[in-house]
Coordinates of C-alpha atoms (C1' of nucleotides) in Angstrom, one line a residue:
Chain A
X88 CA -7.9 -30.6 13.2
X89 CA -5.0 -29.9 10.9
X90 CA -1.5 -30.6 12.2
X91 CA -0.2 -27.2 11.6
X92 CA -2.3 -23.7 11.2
X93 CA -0.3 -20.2 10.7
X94 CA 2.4 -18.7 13.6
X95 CA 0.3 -16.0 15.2
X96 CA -0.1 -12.8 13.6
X97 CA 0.8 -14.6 10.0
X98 CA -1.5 -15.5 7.9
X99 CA -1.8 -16.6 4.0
X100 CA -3.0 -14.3 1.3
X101 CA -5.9 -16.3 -0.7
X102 CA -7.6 -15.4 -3.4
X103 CA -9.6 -13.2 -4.7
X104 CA -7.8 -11.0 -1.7
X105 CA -4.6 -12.0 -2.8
X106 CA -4.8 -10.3 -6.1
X107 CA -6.1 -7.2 -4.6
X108 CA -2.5 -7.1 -3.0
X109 CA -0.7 -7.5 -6.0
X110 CA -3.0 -4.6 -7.9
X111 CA -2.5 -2.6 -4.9
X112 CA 1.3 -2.5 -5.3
X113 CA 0.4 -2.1 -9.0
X114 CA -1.5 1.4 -8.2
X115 CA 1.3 2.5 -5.9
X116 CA 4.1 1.7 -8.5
X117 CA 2.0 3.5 -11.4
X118 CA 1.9 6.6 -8.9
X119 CA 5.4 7.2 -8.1
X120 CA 7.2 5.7 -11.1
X121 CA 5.2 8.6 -12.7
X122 CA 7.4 10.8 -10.6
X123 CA 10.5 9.1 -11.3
X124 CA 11.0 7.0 -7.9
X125 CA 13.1 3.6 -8.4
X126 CA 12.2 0.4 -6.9
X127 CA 14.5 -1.0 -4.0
X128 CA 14.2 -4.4 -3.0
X129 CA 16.4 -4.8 0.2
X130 CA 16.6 -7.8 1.9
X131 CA 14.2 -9.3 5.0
X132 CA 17.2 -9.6 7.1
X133 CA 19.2 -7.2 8.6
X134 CA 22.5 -7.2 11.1
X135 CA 20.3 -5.6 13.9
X136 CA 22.3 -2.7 14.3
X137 CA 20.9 -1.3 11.2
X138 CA 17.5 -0.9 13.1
X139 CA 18.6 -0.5 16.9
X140 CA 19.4 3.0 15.7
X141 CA 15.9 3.8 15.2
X142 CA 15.8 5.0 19.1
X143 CA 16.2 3.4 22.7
X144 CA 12.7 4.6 23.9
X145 CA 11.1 2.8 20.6
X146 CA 9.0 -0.2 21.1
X147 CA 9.4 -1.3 17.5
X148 CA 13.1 -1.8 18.2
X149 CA 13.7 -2.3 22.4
X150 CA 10.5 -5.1 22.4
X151 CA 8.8 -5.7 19.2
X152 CA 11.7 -7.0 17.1
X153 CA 12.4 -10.5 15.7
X154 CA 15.7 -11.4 16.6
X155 CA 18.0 -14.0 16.7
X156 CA 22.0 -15.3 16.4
X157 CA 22.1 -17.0 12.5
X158 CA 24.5 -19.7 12.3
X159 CA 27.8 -17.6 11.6
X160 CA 27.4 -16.1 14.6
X161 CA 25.7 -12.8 13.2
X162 CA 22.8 -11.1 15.7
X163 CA 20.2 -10.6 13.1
X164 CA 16.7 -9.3 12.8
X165 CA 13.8 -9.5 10.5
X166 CA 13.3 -5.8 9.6
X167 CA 11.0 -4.1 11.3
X168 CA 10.1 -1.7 8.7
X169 CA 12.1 -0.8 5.6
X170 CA 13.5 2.9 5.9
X171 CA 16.2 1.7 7.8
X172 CA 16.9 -0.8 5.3
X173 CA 17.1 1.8 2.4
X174 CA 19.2 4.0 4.1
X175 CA 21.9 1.3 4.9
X176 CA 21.5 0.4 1.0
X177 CA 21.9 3.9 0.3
X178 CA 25.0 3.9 2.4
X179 CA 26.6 0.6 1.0
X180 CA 25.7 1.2 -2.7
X181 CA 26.6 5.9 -2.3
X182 CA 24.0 6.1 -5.3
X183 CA 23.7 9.8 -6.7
X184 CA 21.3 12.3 -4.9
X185 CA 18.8 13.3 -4.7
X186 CA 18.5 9.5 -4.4
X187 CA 14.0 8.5 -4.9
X188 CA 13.5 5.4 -3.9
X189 CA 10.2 3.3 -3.7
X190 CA 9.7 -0.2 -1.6
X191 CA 7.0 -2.9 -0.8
X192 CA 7.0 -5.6 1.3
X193 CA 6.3 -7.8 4.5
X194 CA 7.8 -6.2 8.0
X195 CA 8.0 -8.1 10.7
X196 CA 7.1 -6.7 14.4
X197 CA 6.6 -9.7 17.5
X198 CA 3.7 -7.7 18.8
X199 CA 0.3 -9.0 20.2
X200 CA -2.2 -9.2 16.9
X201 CA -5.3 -7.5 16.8
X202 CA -7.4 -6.2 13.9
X203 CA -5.6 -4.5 11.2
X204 CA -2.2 -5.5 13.1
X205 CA -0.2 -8.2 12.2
X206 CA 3.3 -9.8 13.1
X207 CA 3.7 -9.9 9.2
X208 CA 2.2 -6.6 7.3
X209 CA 3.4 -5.2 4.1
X210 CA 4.0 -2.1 3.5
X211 CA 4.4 0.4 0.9
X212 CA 6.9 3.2 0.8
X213 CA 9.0 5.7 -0.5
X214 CA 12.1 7.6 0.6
X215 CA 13.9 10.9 -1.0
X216 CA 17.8 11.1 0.4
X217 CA 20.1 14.0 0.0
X218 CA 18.1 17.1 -0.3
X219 CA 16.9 19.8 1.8
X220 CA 14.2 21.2 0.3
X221 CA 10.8 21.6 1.5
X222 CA 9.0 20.7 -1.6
X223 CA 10.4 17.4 -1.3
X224 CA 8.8 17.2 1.4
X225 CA 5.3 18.1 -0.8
X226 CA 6.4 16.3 -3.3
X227 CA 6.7 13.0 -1.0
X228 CA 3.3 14.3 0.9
X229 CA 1.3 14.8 -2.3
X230 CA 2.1 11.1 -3.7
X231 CA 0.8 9.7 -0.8
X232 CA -2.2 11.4 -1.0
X233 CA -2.5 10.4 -5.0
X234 CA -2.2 7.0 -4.3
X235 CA -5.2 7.3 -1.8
X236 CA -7.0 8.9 -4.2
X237 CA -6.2 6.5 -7.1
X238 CA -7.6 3.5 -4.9
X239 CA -11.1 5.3 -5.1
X240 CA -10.3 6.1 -1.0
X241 CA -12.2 9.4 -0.4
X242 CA -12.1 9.8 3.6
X243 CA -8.5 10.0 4.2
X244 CA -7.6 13.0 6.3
X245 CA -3.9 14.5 6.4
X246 CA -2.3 15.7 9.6
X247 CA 1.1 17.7 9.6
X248 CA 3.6 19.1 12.1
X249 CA 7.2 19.5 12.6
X250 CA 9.4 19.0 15.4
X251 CA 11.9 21.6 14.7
X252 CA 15.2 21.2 14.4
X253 CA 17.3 18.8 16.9
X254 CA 17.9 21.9 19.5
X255 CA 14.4 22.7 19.0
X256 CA 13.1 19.4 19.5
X257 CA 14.9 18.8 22.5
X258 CA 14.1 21.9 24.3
X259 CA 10.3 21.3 23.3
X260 CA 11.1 17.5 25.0
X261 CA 12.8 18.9 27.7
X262 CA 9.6 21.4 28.3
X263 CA 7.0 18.6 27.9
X264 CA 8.8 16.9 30.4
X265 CA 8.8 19.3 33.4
X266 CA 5.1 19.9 32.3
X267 CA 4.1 16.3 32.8
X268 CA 5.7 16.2 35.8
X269 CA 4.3 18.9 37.4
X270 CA 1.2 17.4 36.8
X271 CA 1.7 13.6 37.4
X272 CA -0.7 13.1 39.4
X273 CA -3.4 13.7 36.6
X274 CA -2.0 11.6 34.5
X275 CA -3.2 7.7 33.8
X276 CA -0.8 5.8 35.3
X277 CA 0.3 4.3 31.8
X278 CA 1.4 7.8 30.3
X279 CA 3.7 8.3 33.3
X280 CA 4.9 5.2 32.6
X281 CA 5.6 6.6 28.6
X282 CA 6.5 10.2 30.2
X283 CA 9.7 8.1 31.9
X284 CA 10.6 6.6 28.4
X285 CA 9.7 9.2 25.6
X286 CA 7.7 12.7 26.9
X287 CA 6.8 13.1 23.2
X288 CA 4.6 10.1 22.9
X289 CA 2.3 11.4 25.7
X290 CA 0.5 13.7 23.8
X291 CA -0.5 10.6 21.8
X292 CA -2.6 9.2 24.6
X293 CA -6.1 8.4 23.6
X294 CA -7.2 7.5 27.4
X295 CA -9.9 10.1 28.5
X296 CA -8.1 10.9 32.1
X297 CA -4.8 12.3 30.1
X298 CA -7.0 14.3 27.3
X299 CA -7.4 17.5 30.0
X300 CA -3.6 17.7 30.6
X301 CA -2.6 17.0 27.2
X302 CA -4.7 20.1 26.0
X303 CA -3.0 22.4 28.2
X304 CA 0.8 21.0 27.4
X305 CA 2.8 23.5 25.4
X306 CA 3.2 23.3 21.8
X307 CA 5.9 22.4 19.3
X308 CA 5.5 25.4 17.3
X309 CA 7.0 28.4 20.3
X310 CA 9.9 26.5 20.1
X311 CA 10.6 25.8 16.5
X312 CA 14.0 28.2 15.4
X313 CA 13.3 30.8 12.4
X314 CA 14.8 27.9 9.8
X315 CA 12.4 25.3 10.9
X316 CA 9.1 27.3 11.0
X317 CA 10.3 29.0 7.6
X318 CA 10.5 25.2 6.3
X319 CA 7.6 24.1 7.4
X320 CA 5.6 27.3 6.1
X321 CA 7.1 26.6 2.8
X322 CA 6.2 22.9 3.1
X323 CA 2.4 23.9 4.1
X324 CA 2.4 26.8 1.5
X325 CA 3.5 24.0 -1.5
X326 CA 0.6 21.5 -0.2
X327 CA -1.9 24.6 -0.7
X328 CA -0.3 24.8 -4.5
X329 CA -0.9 21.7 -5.4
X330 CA -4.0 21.4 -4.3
X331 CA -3.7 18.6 -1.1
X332 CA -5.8 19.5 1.4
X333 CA -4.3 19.6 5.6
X334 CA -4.4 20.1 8.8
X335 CA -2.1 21.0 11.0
X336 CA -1.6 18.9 14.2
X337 CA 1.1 20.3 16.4
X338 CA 0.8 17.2 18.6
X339 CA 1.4 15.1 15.9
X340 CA 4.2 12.4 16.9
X341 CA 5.3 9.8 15.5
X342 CA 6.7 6.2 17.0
X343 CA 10.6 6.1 15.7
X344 CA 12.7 8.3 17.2
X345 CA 14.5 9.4 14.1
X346 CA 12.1 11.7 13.1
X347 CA 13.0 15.5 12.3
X348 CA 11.5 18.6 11.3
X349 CA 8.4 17.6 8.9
X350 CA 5.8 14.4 10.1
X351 CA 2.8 13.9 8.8
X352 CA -0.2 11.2 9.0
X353 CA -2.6 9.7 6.7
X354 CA -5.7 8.8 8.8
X355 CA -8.5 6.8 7.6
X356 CA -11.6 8.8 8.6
X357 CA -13.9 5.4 8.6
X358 CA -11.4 3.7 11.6
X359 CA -11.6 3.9 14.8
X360 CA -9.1 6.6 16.2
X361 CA -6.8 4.2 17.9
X362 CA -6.0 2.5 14.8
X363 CA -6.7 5.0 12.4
X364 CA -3.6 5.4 10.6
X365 CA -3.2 4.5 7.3
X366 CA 0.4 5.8 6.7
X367 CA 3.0 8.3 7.8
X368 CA 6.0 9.7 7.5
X369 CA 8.6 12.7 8.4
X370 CA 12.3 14.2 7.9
X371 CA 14.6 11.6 9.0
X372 CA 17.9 13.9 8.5
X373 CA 20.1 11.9 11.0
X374 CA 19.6 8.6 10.2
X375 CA 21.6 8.4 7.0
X376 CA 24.9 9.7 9.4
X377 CA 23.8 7.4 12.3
X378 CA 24.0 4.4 10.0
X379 CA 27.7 5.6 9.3
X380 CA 27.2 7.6 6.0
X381 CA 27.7 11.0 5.0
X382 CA 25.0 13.4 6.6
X383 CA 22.5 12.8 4.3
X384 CA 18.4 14.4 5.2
X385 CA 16.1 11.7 4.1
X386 CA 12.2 12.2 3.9
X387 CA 9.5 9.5 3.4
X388 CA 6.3 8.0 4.6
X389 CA 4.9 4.2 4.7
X390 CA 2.0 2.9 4.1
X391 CA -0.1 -0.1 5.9
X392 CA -1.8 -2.5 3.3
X393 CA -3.7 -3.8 5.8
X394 CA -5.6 -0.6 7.5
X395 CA -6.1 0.6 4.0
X396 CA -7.3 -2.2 2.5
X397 CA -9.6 -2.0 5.7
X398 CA -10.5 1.9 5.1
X399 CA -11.6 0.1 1.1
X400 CA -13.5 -1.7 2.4
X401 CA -15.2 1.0 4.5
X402 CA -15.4 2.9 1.5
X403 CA -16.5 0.3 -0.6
X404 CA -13.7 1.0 -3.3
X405 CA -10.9 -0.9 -4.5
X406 CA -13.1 -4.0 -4.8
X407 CA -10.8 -7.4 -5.0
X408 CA -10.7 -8.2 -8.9
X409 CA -12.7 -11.3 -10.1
X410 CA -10.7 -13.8 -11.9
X411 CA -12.4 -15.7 -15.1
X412 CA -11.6 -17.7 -17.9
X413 CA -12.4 -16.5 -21.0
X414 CA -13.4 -20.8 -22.2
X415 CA -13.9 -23.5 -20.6
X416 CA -13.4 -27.1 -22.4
X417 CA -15.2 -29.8 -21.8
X418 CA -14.0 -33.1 -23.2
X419 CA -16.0 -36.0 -22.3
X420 CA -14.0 -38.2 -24.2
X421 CA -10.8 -38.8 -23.0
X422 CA -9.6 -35.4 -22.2
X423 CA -7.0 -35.4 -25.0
X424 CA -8.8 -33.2 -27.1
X425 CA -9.1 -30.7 -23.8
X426 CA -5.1 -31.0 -24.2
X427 CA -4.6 -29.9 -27.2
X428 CA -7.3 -27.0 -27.5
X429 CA -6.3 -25.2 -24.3
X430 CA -2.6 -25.6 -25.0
X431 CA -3.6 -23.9 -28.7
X432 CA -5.9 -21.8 -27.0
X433 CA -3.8 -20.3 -23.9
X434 CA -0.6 -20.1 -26.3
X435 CA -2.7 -17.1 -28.4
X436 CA -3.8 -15.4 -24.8
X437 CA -7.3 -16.8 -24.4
X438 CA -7.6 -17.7 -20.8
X439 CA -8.7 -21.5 -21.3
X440 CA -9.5 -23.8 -18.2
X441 CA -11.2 -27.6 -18.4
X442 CA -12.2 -30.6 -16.5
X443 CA -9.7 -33.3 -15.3
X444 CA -10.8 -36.6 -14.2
X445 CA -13.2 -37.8 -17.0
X446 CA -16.0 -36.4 -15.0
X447 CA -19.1 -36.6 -16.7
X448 CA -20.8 -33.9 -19.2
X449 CA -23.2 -32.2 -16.3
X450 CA -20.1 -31.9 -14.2
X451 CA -17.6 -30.3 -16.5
X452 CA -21.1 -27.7 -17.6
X453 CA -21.5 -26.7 -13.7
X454 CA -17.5 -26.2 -13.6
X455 CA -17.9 -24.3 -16.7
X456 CA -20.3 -22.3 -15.5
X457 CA -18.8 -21.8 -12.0
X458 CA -15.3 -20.7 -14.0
X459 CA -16.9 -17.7 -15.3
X460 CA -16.3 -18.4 -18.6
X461 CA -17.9 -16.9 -21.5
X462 CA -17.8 -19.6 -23.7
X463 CA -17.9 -23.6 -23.2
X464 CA -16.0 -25.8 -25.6
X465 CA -17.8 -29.2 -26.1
X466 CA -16.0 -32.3 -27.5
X467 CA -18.2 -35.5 -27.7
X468 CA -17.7 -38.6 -29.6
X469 CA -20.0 -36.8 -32.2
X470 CA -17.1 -33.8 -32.3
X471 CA -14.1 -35.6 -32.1
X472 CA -15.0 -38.5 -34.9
X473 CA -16.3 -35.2 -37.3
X474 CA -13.3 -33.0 -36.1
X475 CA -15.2 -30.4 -34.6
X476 CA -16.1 -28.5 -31.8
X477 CA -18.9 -26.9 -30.2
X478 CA -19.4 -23.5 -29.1
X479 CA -21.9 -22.8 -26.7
X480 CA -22.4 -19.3 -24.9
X481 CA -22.6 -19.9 -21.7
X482 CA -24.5 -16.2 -20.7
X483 CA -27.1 -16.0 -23.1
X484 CA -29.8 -18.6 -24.2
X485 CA -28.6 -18.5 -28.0
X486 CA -27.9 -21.8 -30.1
X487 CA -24.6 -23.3 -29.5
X488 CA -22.8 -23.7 -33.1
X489 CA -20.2 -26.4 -34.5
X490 CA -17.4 -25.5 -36.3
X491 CA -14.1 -27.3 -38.0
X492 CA -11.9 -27.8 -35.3
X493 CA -9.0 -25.7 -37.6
X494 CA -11.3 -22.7 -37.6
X495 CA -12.6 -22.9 -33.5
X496 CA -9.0 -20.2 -32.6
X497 CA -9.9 -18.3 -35.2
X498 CA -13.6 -18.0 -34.5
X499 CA -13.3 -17.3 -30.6
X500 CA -10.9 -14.8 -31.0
X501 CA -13.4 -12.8 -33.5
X502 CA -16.3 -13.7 -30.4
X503 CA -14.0 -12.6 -27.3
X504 CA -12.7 -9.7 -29.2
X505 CA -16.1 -8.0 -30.6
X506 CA -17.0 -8.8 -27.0
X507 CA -14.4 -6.8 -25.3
X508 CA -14.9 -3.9 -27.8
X509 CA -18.3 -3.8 -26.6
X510 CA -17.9 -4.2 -23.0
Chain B
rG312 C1' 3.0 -7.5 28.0
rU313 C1' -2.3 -6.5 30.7
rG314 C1' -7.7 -7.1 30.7
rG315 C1' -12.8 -8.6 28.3
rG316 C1' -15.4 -11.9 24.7
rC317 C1' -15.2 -16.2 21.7
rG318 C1' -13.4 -21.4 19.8
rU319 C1' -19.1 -27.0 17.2
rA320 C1' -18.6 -29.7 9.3
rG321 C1' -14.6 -26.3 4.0
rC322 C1' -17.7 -21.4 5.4
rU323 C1' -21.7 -18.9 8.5
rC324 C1' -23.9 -20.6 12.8
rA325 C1' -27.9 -23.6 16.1
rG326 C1' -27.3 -26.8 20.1
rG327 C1' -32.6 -23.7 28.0
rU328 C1' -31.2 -25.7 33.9
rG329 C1' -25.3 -31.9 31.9
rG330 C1' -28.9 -37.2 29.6
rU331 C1' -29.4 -42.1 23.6
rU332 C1' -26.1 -42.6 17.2
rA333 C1' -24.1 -33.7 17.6
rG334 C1' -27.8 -30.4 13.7
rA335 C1' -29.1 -26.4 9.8
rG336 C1' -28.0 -23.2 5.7
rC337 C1' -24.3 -22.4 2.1
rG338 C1' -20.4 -25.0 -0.5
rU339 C1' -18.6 -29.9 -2.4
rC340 C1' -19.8 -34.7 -4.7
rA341 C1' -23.5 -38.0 -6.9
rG342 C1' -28.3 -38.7 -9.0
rG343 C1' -33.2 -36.8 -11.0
rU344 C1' -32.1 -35.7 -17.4
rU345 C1' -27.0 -42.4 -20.4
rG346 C1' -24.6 -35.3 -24.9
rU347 C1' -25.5 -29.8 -21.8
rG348 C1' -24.3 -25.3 -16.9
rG349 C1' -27.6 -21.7 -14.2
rC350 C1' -33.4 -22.6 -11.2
rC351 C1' -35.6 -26.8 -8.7
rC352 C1' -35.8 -31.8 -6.2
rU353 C1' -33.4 -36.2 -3.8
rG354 C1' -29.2 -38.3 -1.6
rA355 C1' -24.1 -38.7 0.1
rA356 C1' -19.5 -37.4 1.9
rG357 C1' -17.5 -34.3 5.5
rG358 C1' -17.0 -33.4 13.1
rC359 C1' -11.0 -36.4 18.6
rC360 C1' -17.4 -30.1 19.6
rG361 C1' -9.3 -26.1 19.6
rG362 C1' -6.0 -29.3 23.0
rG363 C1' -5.1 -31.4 28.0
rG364 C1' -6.7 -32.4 32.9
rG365 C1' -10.8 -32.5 36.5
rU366 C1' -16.0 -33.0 38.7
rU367 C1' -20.0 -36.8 37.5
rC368 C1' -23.2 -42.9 36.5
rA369 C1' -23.0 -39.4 32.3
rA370 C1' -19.6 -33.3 29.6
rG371 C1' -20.3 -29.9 23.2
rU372 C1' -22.7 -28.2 27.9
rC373 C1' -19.7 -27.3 34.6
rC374 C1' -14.4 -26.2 36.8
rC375 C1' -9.0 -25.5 36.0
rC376 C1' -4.9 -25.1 32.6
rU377 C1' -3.2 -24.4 27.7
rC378 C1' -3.3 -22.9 22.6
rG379 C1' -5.7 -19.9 19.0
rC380 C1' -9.0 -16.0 17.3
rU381 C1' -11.1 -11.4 18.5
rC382 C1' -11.9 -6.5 21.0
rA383 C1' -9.7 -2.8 24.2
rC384 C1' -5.1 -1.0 26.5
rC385 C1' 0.1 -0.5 25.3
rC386 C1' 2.4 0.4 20.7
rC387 C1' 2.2 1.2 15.7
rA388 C1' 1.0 0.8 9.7

RNA sequence: GUGGGCGUAGCUCAGGUGGUUAGAGCGUCAGGUUGUGGCCCUGAAGGCCGGGGGUUCAAGUCCCCUCGCUCACCCCA
């Protein structure tokens, strides 16, 4: 047994699945750099104040955060998740607005691990500070959804709501509240434990013995004012335009408190429905102020790596890219003419790999082959005291040719290019 | 944080009711072919059976504790 193995709920990032990450962050970057978003990198450490303001009755912040005094003294936390952390850079740095902002990265949250939930998970995200306007709201909504699609993902199922304005929200809260209570007794004993912190989360129960009273509690939407239903009609009305297909949940609630007006969910139609969601987001116009900025409305969604990778693999799309060398040397002299060919090689962009070791020829051939190279290099004392080198193919049967070691660049570039013109 | 299942080789897993030196497949390495990969054959290396304690003449196997993984709940991505 190894001395040391990963802190729960971490883990390392190998290969090939490793390089599916990075592409993935490559697909999300493609989609919203195309609509002008710029990338903040904010640090992994916050002062914890910047995320205690996501809410008293939130998990993530009251239980789930990883905390601790640094050495000046400073209570600190690894962030939770990141818009938080954008909107105290957006308040440090004032940048112009509408300020579009795009993120990826780890978050950390000291929860118990389970599949597709992880103390360390990346996500990817953007946020839009500073304006108003419904279709930022579609705008935000709709990139979501292209990245999904751009990942191959087919079964991803949108859910929207709003909570109204603050007044409305609260009254709607304040309503929920004296409905649960009047029916307690129905409820499972855990969602009168969550009616006592946050009424709202309730209607999220997936336990069978709350489903009956949650489908008789009253809805969000008799208590939105004429401004918030007329923003959310607009925001529904733009997703119709540009062709993103929805649904409309009005017991859609999300986990942080800051959330305002417009939320919405991306939900991975192969999961299971207690893990389900792939991403989500909402209006967040408070949190800009509450992190002691000007009042600033703020809209944005994350996405989970993890649970989408998870819905890929469902799918069977976004596949994790195979890596192979383009040639493999094999020197079985002393390995000094392996030196000098992949340093030529590699500095003109061939993807060159060899042997170390002195291993002998039937070795360095089954590494060659397990490499995935197209073409083997041969040196032998034949080779090296003629100054040449041997070509073999190494995916077809054909005669493996000798040429002047001054010509073997020149020669495999013509071979791996007429190659990748006809692939 | 609560409850269920599971921890045996690098990986996937066998190991009725306790009983000599713990096995297989894949992978790795070497050889069969002293200059040639894939397919095939042979062999080798690789295990404190997650860790600790207990019961017993004897524990991979039974009991307790602990750590880890996993599933559900909670929560969330």
């Amino acid at each position: 047994m190894p001395d040391f193995s990963t802190s729960p709920g971490m883990r390392d990032i190998t290969a090939p699945e490793s390089l599916r990450w990075r592409r993935f962050v490559d697909v999300f970057e493609s989609t919203v750099s195309a609509a002008g978003y710029e990338l903040v990198i904010p640090p992994l450490l916050e002062d914890i104040g910047v995320f205690t303001r996501l809410g008293e009755a939130t998990d993530v912040v009251t239980k789930e955060m990883y905390d601790f005094v640094d050495k000046g003294e400073r209570h600190v936390a690894l962030r939770p998740e990141q818009t938080a952390s954008i909107c105290r850079s957006f308040v440090e740095h004032r940048p112009t607005t509408p300020f579009k902002a795009w993120y990826s990265g780890p978050n950390f949250r000291y929860e118990k691990p389970q599949r597709g939930r992880y103390r360390q998970f990346d996500q990817v995200g953007v946020e839009v500070l500073g304006s108003l306007d419904p279709y930022v709201d579609v705008e935000v909504v709709q990139l979501g959804w292209i990245f999904f699609s751009s990942l191959g993902l087919q079964q991803v199922d949108l859910a929207v709501n709003s909570l109204g304005e603050p007044e409305d929200r609260a009254a709607y809260v304040a309503a929920l509240a004296s409905y649960f209570n009047e029916r307690l007794d129905e409820l499972s004993p855990e969602s009168q434990q969550t009616l006592s912190r946050n009424p709202l989360r309730v209607l999220d129960s997936k336990r069978t013995q709350d489903q009956g009273v949650i489908a008789e509690a009253p809805l969000i939407n008799s208590f939105w004012s004429d401004g918030a239903a007329a923003h959310f009609e607009t925001f529904c009305n733009g997703l119709s335009t540009v062709g993103v297909p929805f649904s409309v949940d009005l017991k859609l609630v999300r986990g942080l408190d800051y959330y305002r007006g417009t939320t919405f969910e991306y939900r991975g139609g192969t999961l299971d429905s207690a893990q389900n969601a792939l991403g989500g987001g909402g209006r967040y116009n408070g949190l800009v102020a509450d992190l002691g900025g000007p009042d600033t409305p703020g809209v944005g969604f994350a996405i989970g790596l993890d649970r989408t990778l998870l819905a890929c693999d469902d799918e069977g799309v976004f596949p994790a890219p195979a890596q192979h060398a383009d040639v493999f040397v094999v020197d079985v002299c002393d390995g000094s003419d392996a030196l000098l060919i992949c340093s030529e090689l590699r500095s003109s962009g061939i993807r060159t790999e060899r042997s170390w070791d002195s291993r002998s020829m039937k070795a360095q051939m089954k590494a060659a082959n397990r490499s995935g190279a197209r073409f083997a290099i041969l040196i032998g004392e034949d080779e090296r005291a003629s100054n040449t080198a041997l070509i073999r193919d190494l995916r077809s049967d054909a005669e493996q040719i000798s040429v002047p070691r001054n010509e073997l660049l020149a020669t495999l570039s013509t071979y791996l290019s007429s190659l990748q013109g006809a692939e």
